[in-house]
PDB file of C-alpha atoms in Angstrom:
ATOM      1  CA  ALA M   1     145.169 -26.549 190.504  1.00  0.00           C
ATOM      2  CA  GLN M   2     146.433 -23.968 188.061  1.00  0.00           C
ATOM      3  CA  LYS M   3     149.928 -24.695 186.837  1.00  0.00           C
ATOM      4  CA  ILE M   4     150.714 -21.017 186.227  1.00  0.00           C
ATOM      5  CA  THR M   5     149.134 -18.089 188.052  1.00  0.00           C
ATOM      6  CA  GLN M   6     149.464 -14.477 187.041  1.00  0.00           C
ATOM      7  CA  THR M   7     147.523 -12.359 189.500  1.00  0.00           C
ATOM      8  CA  GLN M   8     147.926  -8.964 187.824  1.00  0.00           C
ATOM      9  CA  PRO M   9     145.475  -8.565 184.932  1.00  0.00           C
ATOM     10  CA  GLY M  10     146.765  -5.065 184.215  1.00  0.00           C
ATOM     11  CA  MET M  11     149.749  -2.981 185.201  1.00  0.00           C
ATOM     12  CA  PHE M  12     150.843   0.579 184.532  1.00  0.00           C
ATOM     13  CA  VAL M  13     154.404   1.868 184.651  1.00  0.00           C
ATOM     14  CA  GLN M  14     155.989   5.221 183.946  1.00  0.00           C
ATOM     15  CA  GLU M  15     158.428   5.334 181.076  1.00  0.00           C
ATOM     16  CA  LYS M  16     162.040   4.684 182.228  1.00  0.00           C
ATOM     17  CA  GLU M  17     160.861   3.089 185.477  1.00  0.00           C
ATOM     18  CA  ALA M  18     161.251  -0.583 186.367  1.00  0.00           C
ATOM     19  CA  VAL M  19     158.272  -2.915 186.690  1.00  0.00           C
ATOM     20  CA  THR M  20     157.804  -6.410 188.096  1.00  0.00           C
ATOM     21  CA  LEU M  21     155.246  -8.825 186.665  1.00  0.00           C
ATOM     22  CA  ASP M  22     154.305 -11.640 189.018  1.00  0.00           C
ATOM     23  CA  CYS M  23     154.152 -15.331 188.223  1.00  0.00           C
ATOM     24  CA  THR M  24     153.782 -18.351 190.459  1.00  0.00           C
ATOM     25  CA  TYR M  25     153.814 -21.933 189.307  1.00  0.00           C
ATOM     26  CA  ASP M  26     152.855 -25.357 190.558  1.00  0.00           C
ATOM     27  CA  THR M  27     154.802 -28.531 189.833  1.00  0.00           C
ATOM     28  CA  SER M  28     156.164 -31.545 191.622  1.00  0.00           C
ATOM     29  CA  ASP M  29     158.593 -32.345 188.813  1.00  0.00           C
ATOM     30  CA  PRO M  30     162.186 -31.427 189.752  1.00  0.00           C
ATOM     31  CA  SER M  31     163.055 -30.706 186.125  1.00  0.00           C
ATOM     32  CA  TYR M  32     161.195 -27.877 184.443  1.00  0.00           C
ATOM     33  CA  GLY M  33     161.670 -24.685 182.523  1.00  0.00           C
ATOM     34  CA  LEU M  34     160.107 -21.284 183.069  1.00  0.00           C
ATOM     35  CA  PHE M  35     159.512 -18.830 180.245  1.00  0.00           C
ATOM     36  CA  TRP M  36     158.196 -15.358 179.645  1.00  0.00           C
ATOM     37  CA  TYR M  37     156.620 -14.236 176.395  1.00  0.00           C
ATOM     38  CA  LYS M  38     155.492 -10.827 175.159  1.00  0.00           C
ATOM     39  CA  GLN M  39     152.469 -10.427 172.913  1.00  0.00           C
ATOM     40  CA  PRO M  40     152.037  -6.996 171.312  1.00  0.00           C
ATOM     41  CA  SER M  41     148.736  -6.005 169.775  1.00  0.00           C
ATOM     42  CA  SER M  42     149.893  -7.534 166.481  1.00  0.00           C
ATOM     43  CA  GLY M  43     149.350 -10.954 168.071  1.00  0.00           C
ATOM     44  CA  GLU M  44     152.705 -12.645 167.676  1.00  0.00           C
ATOM     45  CA  MET M  45     154.159 -14.240 170.811  1.00  0.00           C
ATOM     46  CA  ILE M  46     157.751 -13.171 171.334  1.00  0.00           C
ATOM     47  CA  PHE M  47     160.065 -15.199 173.560  1.00  0.00           C
ATOM     48  CA  LEU M  48     161.790 -13.036 176.172  1.00  0.00           C
ATOM     49  CA  ILE M  49     163.620 -15.099 178.747  1.00  0.00           C
ATOM     50  CA  TYR M  50     164.121 -18.631 180.081  1.00  0.00           C
ATOM     51  CA  GLN M  51     165.016 -20.033 183.513  1.00  0.00           C
ATOM     52  CA  GLY M  52     165.803 -23.695 184.147  1.00  0.00           C
ATOM     53  CA  SER M  53     164.833 -25.286 187.430  1.00  0.00           C
ATOM     54  CA  TYR M  54     168.450 -26.229 188.132  1.00  0.00           C
ATOM     55  CA  ASP M  55     169.886 -22.843 187.254  1.00  0.00           C
ATOM     56  CA  GLN M  56     171.521 -21.235 190.268  1.00  0.00           C
ATOM     57  CA  GLN M  57     171.583 -17.725 188.871  1.00  0.00           C
ATOM     58  CA  ASN M  58     168.629 -15.606 187.842  1.00  0.00           C
ATOM     59  CA  ALA M  59     168.345 -15.321 184.060  1.00  0.00           C
ATOM     60  CA  THR M  60     168.914 -11.966 182.403  1.00  0.00           C
ATOM     61  CA  GLU M  61     168.422 -10.836 178.807  1.00  0.00           C
ATOM     62  CA  GLY M  62     169.106  -7.169 178.252  1.00  0.00           C
ATOM     63  CA  ARG M  63     166.474  -5.173 180.130  1.00  0.00           C
ATOM     64  CA  TYR M  64     164.663  -8.356 181.192  1.00  0.00           C
ATOM     65  CA  SER M  65     165.527 -10.381 184.246  1.00  0.00           C
ATOM     66  CA  LEU M  66     163.738 -13.257 185.873  1.00  0.00           C
ATOM     67  CA  ASN M  67     163.546 -13.233 189.658  1.00  0.00           C
ATOM     68  CA  PHE M  68     163.526 -16.979 190.355  1.00  0.00           C
ATOM     69  CA  GLN M  69     162.578 -18.025 193.880  1.00  0.00           C
ATOM     70  CA  LYS M  70     162.387 -21.796 193.725  1.00  0.00           C
ATOM     71  CA  ALA M  71     161.169 -22.446 197.262  1.00  0.00           C
ATOM     72  CA  ARG M  72     158.314 -20.009 196.769  1.00  0.00           C
ATOM     73  CA  LYS M  73     157.655 -21.321 193.231  1.00  0.00           C
ATOM     74  CA  SER M  74     157.847 -17.815 191.932  1.00  0.00           C
ATOM     75  CA  ALA M  75     159.261 -16.576 188.596  1.00  0.00           C
ATOM     76  CA  ASN M  76     158.670 -12.853 188.360  1.00  0.00           C
ATOM     77  CA  LEU M  77     159.715 -10.875 185.308  1.00  0.00           C
ATOM     78  CA  VAL M  78     161.496  -7.580 185.925  1.00  0.00           C
ATOM     79  CA  ILE M  79     161.657  -5.064 183.101  1.00  0.00           C
ATOM     80  CA  SER M  80     164.094  -2.249 183.746  1.00  0.00           C
ATOM     81  CA  ALA M  81     163.953   1.198 182.148  1.00  0.00           C
ATOM     82  CA  SER M  82     160.513   0.674 180.595  1.00  0.00           C
ATOM     83  CA  GLN M  83     159.957   1.905 177.073  1.00  0.00           C
ATOM     84  CA  LEU M  84     156.730   2.741 175.242  1.00  0.00           C
ATOM     85  CA  GLY M  85     157.280  -0.320 173.064  1.00  0.00           C
ATOM     86  CA  ASP M  86     157.049  -2.527 176.139  1.00  0.00           C
ATOM     87  CA  SER M  87     153.283  -1.994 176.225  1.00  0.00           C
ATOM     88  CA  ALA M  88     151.896  -5.462 175.537  1.00  0.00           C
ATOM     89  CA  MET M  89     150.498  -8.617 177.121  1.00  0.00           C
ATOM     90  CA  TYR M  90     153.042 -10.681 179.013  1.00  0.00           C
ATOM     91  CA  PHE M  91     152.639 -14.403 179.553  1.00  0.00           C
ATOM     92  CA  CYS M  92     154.451 -16.628 181.993  1.00  0.00           C
ATOM     93  CA  ALA M  93     154.812 -20.285 180.990  1.00  0.00           C
ATOM     94  CA  MET M  94     156.227 -23.505 182.351  1.00  0.00           C
ATOM     95  CA  ARG M  95     157.207 -26.777 180.787  1.00  0.00           C
ATOM     96  CA  GLU M  96     157.867 -29.972 182.714  1.00  0.00           C
ATOM     97  CA  TYR M  97     160.117 -32.506 181.032  1.00  0.00           C
ATOM     98  CA  GLY M  98     158.350 -34.072 178.038  1.00  0.00           C
ATOM     99  CA  ASN M  99     155.110 -32.371 178.882  1.00  0.00           C
ATOM    100  CA  GLN M 100     153.163 -29.578 177.255  1.00  0.00           C
ATOM    101  CA  PHE M 101     153.688 -25.891 177.924  1.00  0.00           C
ATOM    102  CA  TYR M 102     151.347 -24.322 180.471  1.00  0.00           C
ATOM    103  CA  PHE M 103     150.593 -20.623 180.120  1.00  0.00           C
ATOM    104  CA  GLY M 104     149.203 -18.125 182.578  1.00  0.00           C
ATOM    105  CA  THR M 105     146.328 -15.779 181.809  1.00  0.00           C
ATOM    106  CA  GLY M 106     148.686 -12.910 181.111  1.00  0.00           C
ATOM    107  CA  THR M 107     149.333  -9.398 182.388  1.00  0.00           C
ATOM    108  CA  SER M 108     148.580  -6.363 180.271  1.00  0.00           C
ATOM    109  CA  LEU M 109     151.346  -3.809 180.710  1.00  0.00           C
ATOM    110  CA  THR M 110     150.863  -0.181 179.734  1.00  0.00           C
ATOM    111  CA  VAL M 111     153.841   2.155 179.704  1.00  0.00           C
ATOM    112  CA  ILE M 112     152.872   5.772 180.335  1.00  0.00           C
ATOM    113  CA  PRO M 113     154.961   8.545 178.743  1.00  0.00           C
TER     114      PRO M 113
ATOM    115  CA  LYS R   1     167.220 -19.006 160.209  1.00  0.00           C
ATOM    116  CA  ALA R   2     163.643 -18.488 159.125  1.00  0.00           C
ATOM    117  CA  GLY R   3     161.070 -18.358 161.892  1.00  0.00           C
ATOM    118  CA  VAL R   4     157.866 -20.309 162.286  1.00  0.00           C
ATOM    119  CA  THR R   5     155.510 -19.636 159.416  1.00  0.00           C
ATOM    120  CA  GLN R   6     151.764 -20.087 159.389  1.00  0.00           C
ATOM    121  CA  THR R   7     149.377 -20.001 156.476  1.00  0.00           C
ATOM    122  CA  PRO R   8     146.986 -18.514 155.844  1.00  0.00           C
ATOM    123  CA  ARG R   9     147.270 -15.453 158.066  1.00  0.00           C
ATOM    124  CA  TYR R  10     143.585 -14.611 157.876  1.00  0.00           C
ATOM    125  CA  LEU R  11     140.602 -16.764 157.110  1.00  0.00           C
ATOM    126  CA  ILE R  12     136.857 -16.221 157.007  1.00  0.00           C
ATOM    127  CA  LYS R  13     134.563 -19.242 157.031  1.00  0.00           C
ATOM    128  CA  THR R  14     130.904 -19.918 157.697  1.00  0.00           C
ATOM    129  CA  ARG R  15     129.378 -22.211 160.271  1.00  0.00           C
ATOM    130  CA  GLY R  16     129.460 -25.858 159.328  1.00  0.00           C
ATOM    131  CA  GLN R  17     132.458 -25.561 157.039  1.00  0.00           C
ATOM    132  CA  GLN R  18     135.816 -27.116 157.754  1.00  0.00           C
ATOM    133  CA  VAL R  19     139.227 -25.470 157.731  1.00  0.00           C
ATOM    134  CA  THR R  20     142.863 -26.540 157.545  1.00  0.00           C
ATOM    135  CA  LEU R  21     145.666 -24.424 158.929  1.00  0.00           C
ATOM    136  CA  SER R  22     149.319 -25.002 158.161  1.00  0.00           C
ATOM    137  CA  CYS R  23     152.479 -24.495 160.187  1.00  0.00           C
ATOM    138  CA  SER R  24     156.106 -24.788 159.126  1.00  0.00           C
ATOM    139  CA  PRO R  25     158.462 -24.975 162.107  1.00  0.00           C
ATOM    140  CA  ILE R  26     161.930 -23.539 162.405  1.00  0.00           C
ATOM    141  CA  SER R  27     164.413 -25.746 160.543  1.00  0.00           C
ATOM    142  CA  GLY R  28     165.581 -28.554 162.804  1.00  0.00           C
ATOM    143  CA  HIS R  29     162.706 -28.242 165.252  1.00  0.00           C
ATOM    144  CA  ARG R  30     160.857 -31.499 165.736  1.00  0.00           C
ATOM    145  CA  SER R  31     158.076 -30.513 168.092  1.00  0.00           C
ATOM    146  CA  VAL R  32     155.078 -28.486 166.980  1.00  0.00           C
ATOM    147  CA  SER R  33     152.313 -27.294 169.283  1.00  0.00           C
ATOM    148  CA  TRP R  34     149.035 -25.592 168.493  1.00  0.00           C
ATOM    149  CA  TYR R  35     147.150 -23.109 170.634  1.00  0.00           C
ATOM    150  CA  GLN R  36     143.820 -21.344 170.418  1.00  0.00           C
ATOM    151  CA  GLN R  37     143.631 -17.810 171.762  1.00  0.00           C
ATOM    152  CA  THR R  38     140.380 -15.976 172.389  1.00  0.00           C
ATOM    153  CA  PRO R  39     139.664 -12.876 174.478  1.00  0.00           C
ATOM    154  CA  GLY R  40     137.416 -14.852 176.801  1.00  0.00           C
ATOM    155  CA  GLN R  41     139.417 -18.064 177.280  1.00  0.00           C
ATOM    156  CA  GLY R  42     142.958 -16.838 176.882  1.00  0.00           C
ATOM    157  CA  LEU R  43     145.628 -19.113 175.457  1.00  0.00           C
ATOM    158  CA  GLN R  44     144.518 -22.728 175.353  1.00  0.00           C
ATOM    159  CA  PHE R  45     146.652 -25.696 174.372  1.00  0.00           C
ATOM    160  CA  LEU R  46     145.261 -27.823 171.553  1.00  0.00           C
ATOM    161  CA  PHE R  47     147.880 -30.497 170.890  1.00  0.00           C
ATOM    162  CA  GLU R  48     151.563 -31.176 170.408  1.00  0.00           C
ATOM    163  CA  TYR R  49     153.180 -33.297 167.724  1.00  0.00           C
ATOM    164  CA  PHE R  50     156.609 -34.829 167.796  1.00  0.00           C
ATOM    165  CA  SER R  51     158.020 -37.165 165.144  1.00  0.00           C
ATOM    166  CA  GLU R  52     154.624 -37.383 163.431  1.00  0.00           C
ATOM    167  CA  THR R  53     152.948 -38.555 166.650  1.00  0.00           C
ATOM    168  CA  GLN R  54     150.579 -36.660 168.867  1.00  0.00           C
ATOM    169  CA  ARG R  55     152.363 -36.489 172.188  1.00  0.00           C
ATOM    170  CA  ASN R  56     150.144 -34.230 174.255  1.00  0.00           C
ATOM    171  CA  LYS R  57     146.532 -33.200 173.830  1.00  0.00           C
ATOM    172  CA  GLY R  58     144.444 -30.444 175.328  1.00  0.00           C
ATOM    173  CA  ASN R  59     140.797 -30.513 176.230  1.00  0.00           C
ATOM    174  CA  PHE R  60     139.164 -29.832 172.891  1.00  0.00           C
ATOM    175  CA  PRO R  61     136.420 -31.744 171.082  1.00  0.00           C
ATOM    176  CA  GLY R  62     137.202 -34.233 168.348  1.00  0.00           C
ATOM    177  CA  ARG R  63     136.354 -31.637 165.695  1.00  0.00           C
ATOM    178  CA  PHE R  64     139.865 -30.362 166.256  1.00  0.00           C
ATOM    179  CA  SER R  65     142.536 -32.609 164.816  1.00  0.00           C
ATOM    180  CA  GLY R  66     146.058 -32.321 163.606  1.00  0.00           C
ATOM    181  CA  ARG R  67     148.916 -34.125 162.032  1.00  0.00           C
ATOM    182  CA  GLN R  68     152.606 -33.777 161.468  1.00  0.00           C
ATOM    183  CA  PHE R  69     154.542 -34.746 158.393  1.00  0.00           C
ATOM    184  CA  SER R  70     157.978 -36.293 158.130  1.00  0.00           C
ATOM    185  CA  ASN R  71     159.518 -32.854 157.498  1.00  0.00           C
ATOM    186  CA  SER R  72     157.970 -31.658 160.806  1.00  0.00           C
ATOM    187  CA  ARG R  73     155.444 -29.412 159.069  1.00  0.00           C
ATOM    188  CA  SER R  74     152.089 -29.617 160.767  1.00  0.00           C
ATOM    189  CA  GLU R  75     148.476 -29.024 159.904  1.00  0.00           C
ATOM    190  CA  MET R  76     145.457 -28.639 162.093  1.00  0.00           C
ATOM    191  CA  ASN R  77     141.921 -29.187 160.938  1.00  0.00           C
ATOM    192  CA  VAL R  78     138.669 -28.003 162.396  1.00  0.00           C
ATOM    193  CA  SER R  79     135.547 -29.657 161.064  1.00  0.00           C
ATOM    194  CA  THR R  80     131.966 -28.414 161.358  1.00  0.00           C
ATOM    195  CA  LEU R  81     132.989 -24.919 162.377  1.00  0.00           C
ATOM    196  CA  GLU R  82     131.076 -23.127 165.121  1.00  0.00           C
ATOM    197  CA  LEU R  83     130.913 -19.411 165.871  1.00  0.00           C
ATOM    198  CA  GLY R  84     132.962 -20.034 169.018  1.00  0.00           C
ATOM    199  CA  ASP R  85     135.857 -21.306 166.938  1.00  0.00           C
ATOM    200  CA  SER R  86     136.641 -17.734 165.913  1.00  0.00           C
ATOM    201  CA  ALA R  87     140.074 -17.179 167.382  1.00  0.00           C
ATOM    202  CA  LEU R  88     143.752 -16.611 166.788  1.00  0.00           C
ATOM    203  CA  TYR R  89     145.408 -19.982 166.207  1.00  0.00           C
ATOM    204  CA  LEU R  90     149.061 -20.027 167.123  1.00  0.00           C
ATOM    205  CA  CYS R  91     151.612 -22.606 166.199  1.00  0.00           C
ATOM    206  CA  ALA R  92     154.902 -22.986 168.051  1.00  0.00           C
ATOM    207  CA  SER R  93     157.947 -25.129 167.456  1.00  0.00           C
ATOM    208  CA  SER R  94     160.817 -26.300 169.610  1.00  0.00           C
ATOM    209  CA  LEU R  95     163.903 -28.480 169.308  1.00  0.00           C
ATOM    210  CA  ASP R  96     162.524 -30.744 172.024  1.00  0.00           C
ATOM    211  CA  ARG R  97     165.338 -31.440 174.419  1.00  0.00           C
ATOM    212  CA  GLY R  98     163.093 -31.531 177.453  1.00  0.00           C
ATOM    213  CA  GLY R  99     162.123 -28.947 180.009  1.00  0.00           C
ATOM    214  CA  GLY R 100     164.610 -26.336 178.885  1.00  0.00           C
ATOM    215  CA  ASP R 101     163.348 -26.205 175.374  1.00  0.00           C
ATOM    216  CA  THR R 102     162.070 -22.819 174.238  1.00  0.00           C
ATOM    217  CA  GLN R 103     158.991 -22.660 172.044  1.00  0.00           C
ATOM    218  CA  TYR R 104     159.031 -20.135 169.242  1.00  0.00           C
ATOM    219  CA  PHE R 105     155.732 -18.945 167.883  1.00  0.00           C
ATOM    220  CA  GLY R 106     154.499 -18.141 164.432  1.00  0.00           C
ATOM    221  CA  PRO R 107     152.462 -15.028 163.616  1.00  0.00           C
ATOM    222  CA  GLY R 108     149.192 -16.919 163.938  1.00  0.00           C
ATOM    223  CA  THR R 109     146.154 -17.494 161.766  1.00  0.00           C
ATOM    224  CA  ARG R 110     143.180 -15.346 162.603  1.00  0.00           C
ATOM    225  CA  LEU R 111     140.028 -17.358 161.905  1.00  0.00           C
ATOM    226  CA  THR R 112     136.635 -15.705 161.748  1.00  0.00           C
ATOM    227  CA  VAL R 113     133.544 -17.910 161.619  1.00  0.00           C
ATOM    228  CA  LEU R 114     130.363 -16.211 160.397  1.00  0.00           C
TER     229      LEU R 114
END
C-alpha cells in the first residue's frame, strides 16, 4: 500500500483565496512525523510545515496550516490568502521513527491572478 | 547556518560513464538521504546514511551506491550510466532525532545522460 497518497495532481486557486491540498497516509507506527514541502520550478525542495503524531494542536506556520485528522489518517495543507509565488509543486511526506521519509506524488498548484 | 550544498549543480555525461555527486549537510546534521526525481517516476528514495552507515535503502540497482564520511558529508556514485538515469538528484539532511526530524534539501544536481 502507498504510504502517502495525494489525489490531486493539479489545483487552481484565485489569488488571495484559500486552498486545501489533500494528503492521506498509512502507518501502524504510533510515532511519526508529517511534513509538507514546496518545490518551485527552480527544483529546490522547501520545507513548509511539520506535524508530530502526538501533537494535539494543528501546526501553523504563517499562511500555512496543517489540518491533522489522526483517526482519518489525513494531513491536509491549507494555504490562506494565496499569492502568485505559491504556484509550485507541493509534496506531503511522512517519517516513521528511524525509518526513511516517504513522499507523495505531489500536487501542482497554480495561483491565478 | 549554511544550508545543504550539492556539487556539481549540473552535469552532462554519456552512457556507460560513471558519476559522483557530492552533498554537504547542514552543520550538526548526521543523517543524509538521497533522492532521484524524474517527471515520470516522481521523487524516489535512493538511500540514507547515518554515522557513516547506510541505514535505509530504496529499490535501486547496485549501480547506485553511496557513502558518508566522518564529517557527515556524503557522496553518491552511479556507475555505467544509462539514459534513464537522467534526473534531478536531491540530497537532504536532518539532525536525526526520530520521527519529528525535518529533512532539509539541497538545490539538487541535474544530471543529463546522453
